[in-house]
Coordinates of C-alpha atoms in Angstrom, one line a residue:
S70 CA 66.0 98.8 111.6
T71 CA 66.4 99.3 108.1
H72 CA 67.9 102.8 108.2
M73 CA 70.8 101.9 110.2
S74 CA 73.8 103.7 108.9
K75 CA 76.4 101.2 109.8
I76 CA 76.4 97.6 109.9
T77 CA 76.9 96.4 113.6
S78 CA 80.0 94.4 114.1
S79 CA 79.7 91.1 115.5
I80 CA 81.9 88.2 117.0
K81 CA 81.5 84.7 118.3
A82 CA 82.1 84.0 122.0
E83 CA 82.2 80.8 124.2
T84 CA 81.5 80.7 127.8
R85 CA 84.7 80.0 129.9
T86 CA 85.1 78.1 132.8
L87 CA 89.0 78.7 133.3
T88 CA 89.5 81.8 135.5
G89 CA 92.1 83.2 137.7
R90 CA 95.5 81.8 137.2
K91 CA 94.3 79.0 134.8
V92 CA 93.4 81.9 132.2
K93 CA 97.0 81.8 130.9
Q94 CA 96.3 78.2 129.6
L95 CA 93.4 79.7 127.8
R96 CA 95.6 82.4 126.1
N97 CA 98.1 79.9 125.1
K98 CA 95.4 78.3 123.2
G99 CA 94.8 81.4 121.4
F100 CA 91.8 82.7 123.1
T101 CA 91.4 86.2 124.8
P102 CA 89.4 86.2 128.3
A103 CA 86.6 88.7 128.5
T104 CA 84.0 89.5 131.2
V105 CA 80.4 90.9 130.1
Y106 CA 78.8 93.1 132.6
G107 CA 75.9 95.4 132.7
H108 CA 72.9 97.0 134.6
K109 CA 70.9 94.3 136.0
F110 CA 72.9 91.5 134.5
E111 CA 74.9 88.7 136.0
P112 CA 78.4 89.1 134.8
L113 CA 79.3 86.3 132.5
T114 CA 83.0 85.0 131.8
I115 CA 83.7 84.6 128.1
S116 CA 86.3 84.0 125.7
F117 CA 87.0 85.1 122.1
S118 CA 89.3 83.7 119.4
T119 CA 92.3 85.9 120.0
M120 CA 93.0 86.4 116.1
E121 CA 89.3 87.3 115.5
F122 CA 89.2 89.6 118.5
N123 CA 92.4 91.5 117.7
K124 CA 91.2 92.1 114.1
L125 CA 87.9 93.4 115.2
Y126 CA 89.2 95.5 118.3
S127 CA 91.7 97.4 116.2
H128 CA 88.9 98.4 114.0
V129 CA 86.2 99.1 116.4
G130 CA 87.8 100.3 119.5
E131 CA 86.0 101.4 122.5
S132 CA 83.2 103.7 120.8
T133 CA 81.4 101.1 118.5
L134 CA 78.5 98.8 119.2
V135 CA 79.5 95.2 118.7
E136 CA 77.4 92.2 119.1
I137 CA 78.6 89.2 120.9
H138 CA 77.1 85.9 119.8
L139 CA 77.1 83.3 122.6
G140 CA 75.4 80.3 121.4
D141 CA 71.9 81.7 120.5
T142 CA 72.3 84.8 122.7
V143 CA 73.1 88.0 121.1
L144 CA 74.7 90.6 123.6
P145 CA 75.1 94.2 122.3
V146 CA 78.0 95.5 124.2
L147 CA 80.7 98.3 123.9
F148 CA 84.2 97.3 124.8
K149 CA 86.1 98.8 127.6
N150 CA 89.2 98.9 130.0
P151 CA 91.6 96.7 127.8
Q152 CA 94.1 95.3 129.8
F153 CA 97.7 94.5 127.9
H154 CA 100.7 92.6 128.8
P155 CA 103.5 94.9 130.2
V156 CA 106.0 93.0 128.1
S157 CA 104.6 91.2 124.9
S158 CA 101.8 94.3 124.9
D159 CA 99.2 91.5 124.0
L160 CA 95.6 92.2 125.0
I161 CA 95.2 90.0 127.8
H162 CA 91.8 90.9 129.0
I163 CA 88.8 93.1 128.0
D164 CA 85.3 94.1 129.6
C165 CA 82.4 94.1 127.6
H166 CA 79.8 96.5 128.8
K167 CA 76.4 95.2 127.9
V168 CA 74.1 98.1 126.7
N169 CA 70.4 98.5 126.3
L170 CA 70.0 99.6 122.6
K171 CA 67.0 101.9 123.8
E172 CA 68.8 103.8 126.1
K173 CA 71.4 106.6 125.2
I174 CA 74.8 106.3 126.5
I175 CA 77.8 108.5 126.9
A176 CA 81.0 107.3 125.2
T177 CA 84.3 108.9 124.2
V178 CA 84.7 109.1 120.5
P179 CA 88.5 109.5 119.1
L180 CA 89.0 112.3 116.7
E181 CA 91.2 111.5 113.6
F182 CA 93.0 114.3 111.8
I183 CA 93.3 114.3 108.0
G184 CA 94.5 116.9 105.4
E185 CA 97.3 119.2 105.2
S186 CA 97.4 122.8 106.9
M187 CA 98.9 125.8 105.0
S188 CA 99.8 127.4 108.1
V189 CA 101.9 124.4 109.3
K190 CA 103.4 124.4 105.7
N191 CA 104.5 127.7 106.7
G192 CA 106.3 126.9 109.6
N193 CA 103.9 127.1 112.2
V194 CA 103.3 124.3 115.0
L195 CA 100.2 122.2 114.8
I196 CA 98.7 122.2 118.4
T197 CA 96.1 119.5 119.0
V198 CA 94.0 120.5 122.1
L199 CA 91.5 117.6 121.8
D200 CA 92.2 114.0 120.5
E201 CA 88.6 112.7 121.6
I202 CA 85.3 114.1 122.7
E203 CA 82.4 113.1 124.7
V204 CA 79.0 112.3 123.2
E205 CA 75.5 111.0 124.2
A206 CA 73.8 108.7 121.7
L207 CA 72.0 105.5 121.4
P208 CA 74.3 102.8 121.0
A209 CA 73.8 102.0 117.5
N210 CA 74.4 105.7 116.6
L211 CA 77.6 106.0 118.2
P212 CA 80.3 107.3 115.6
E213 CA 83.4 105.1 115.4
K214 CA 85.6 108.2 115.1
I215 CA 85.2 111.8 113.7
V216 CA 87.3 112.8 111.1
V217 CA 88.7 116.3 111.2
D218 CA 89.9 118.1 108.1
I219 CA 92.9 120.4 109.3
S220 CA 93.2 121.8 105.8
V221 CA 90.9 124.7 106.8
L222 CA 93.9 125.9 109.2
I223 CA 95.3 128.4 106.5
D224 CA 97.1 130.8 108.8
I225 CA 97.7 131.4 112.4
D226 CA 94.3 132.8 113.4
A227 CA 92.4 129.8 112.1
Q228 CA 91.0 127.2 114.5
I229 CA 88.7 124.2 114.6
T230 CA 86.4 124.1 117.5
V231 CA 83.9 121.3 119.0
A232 CA 81.1 123.3 117.0
D233 CA 83.0 123.0 113.7
L234 CA 83.1 119.0 113.8
N235 CA 81.0 117.1 111.4
I236 CA 78.7 115.4 113.6
D237 CA 75.1 114.4 113.1
K238 CA 73.5 116.5 115.8
T239 CA 70.1 114.7 115.4
L240 CA 71.5 111.6 116.3
V241 CA 74.5 112.7 118.5
E242 CA 74.7 115.1 121.6
V243 CA 78.3 116.3 122.1
K244 CA 79.0 116.9 125.7
N245 CA 82.0 119.1 125.1
E246 CA 81.5 123.0 125.1
A247 CA 80.7 124.1 121.6
D248 CA 83.5 126.8 121.7
Q249 CA 86.1 124.4 123.0
V250 CA 89.3 124.6 120.6
V251 CA 90.1 121.1 119.2
V252 CA 93.2 122.0 116.8
K253 CA 94.9 125.2 116.0
T254 CA 98.5 126.3 114.8
D255 CA 101.0 128.4 116.8
L256 CA 104.1 130.3 116.1
P257 CA 107.1 127.9 116.5
K258 CA 108.6 128.3 120.0
V259 CA 112.1 129.8 120.0
E260 CA 113.4 128.4 123.2
E261 CA 112.3 125.2 124.7
E262 CA 109.5 125.9 127.2
P263 CA 107.1 123.5 128.6
V264 CA 103.8 123.5 126.9
V265 CA 101.0 124.4 128.8
E266 CA 97.8 122.9 127.6
E267 CA 94.9 125.6 128.1
A268 CA 92.4 122.9 128.0
E269 CA 92.5 120.1 130.6
A270 CA 92.9 117.1 128.3
T271 CA 91.7 113.8 129.8
P272 CA 94.4 111.0 129.9
A273 CA 93.8 108.9 126.8

C-alpha cells in the first residue's frame, strides 16, 4: 500500500543443503545459516550473506518486518532467537518467523532513551524500570524502536509512564499497563544496597 510509513527492509537468501556439523563450512565461506518457520509452513533452511545480514540485523533487530527474497519467493519475517558464538560472539544462527501480513502479532519493541535530565544533572540517579515494551500490531506497523526523551525528568517527582510514550495508538496497541513507570530519577543511595526493581523486568 502507498501509505506505508516505512520501507520494509529486504535481504536475499539462498536455500541451504548443508545442515548439522557441516554448517561450519558455510560460515567459513561467509554465510549465516537461518531457518524460516511459521504457521502451516514447512520449515525452510536458508542462508544469508553474513556481511549483508549483520548490517541489516544491527539495524532492524527483532521488531522490524523484513522481506526475505528467496528466488522468486518473498517471505515476510521477523527475526527471532539469535544465537551467538560463545567466544567470537559472531551471530551463528537466526530464526526467521514467517508472518501473515494481515494478522496482528505481539512483539517486543526496545526503548531508546535520549535527552538530558535536569534531575540527573542535579545529582539524582536515573532509574530505568523498562527498556522494552510489548505491543500488538500488524507486522508492517511494528515500530523499530520507541524513542523516549528524558528531558522531561526535571525533578525527583517527575516520571515517564507507558501512557506517556510516543506511539501511534491507532496502529499499535500497547500491552503493558498504562501507568507502569518506564523511567524516573531517585535520590543517590548513601550506602550500597541491592537495588530492588519494583516492576518485574523481563530478561532482555
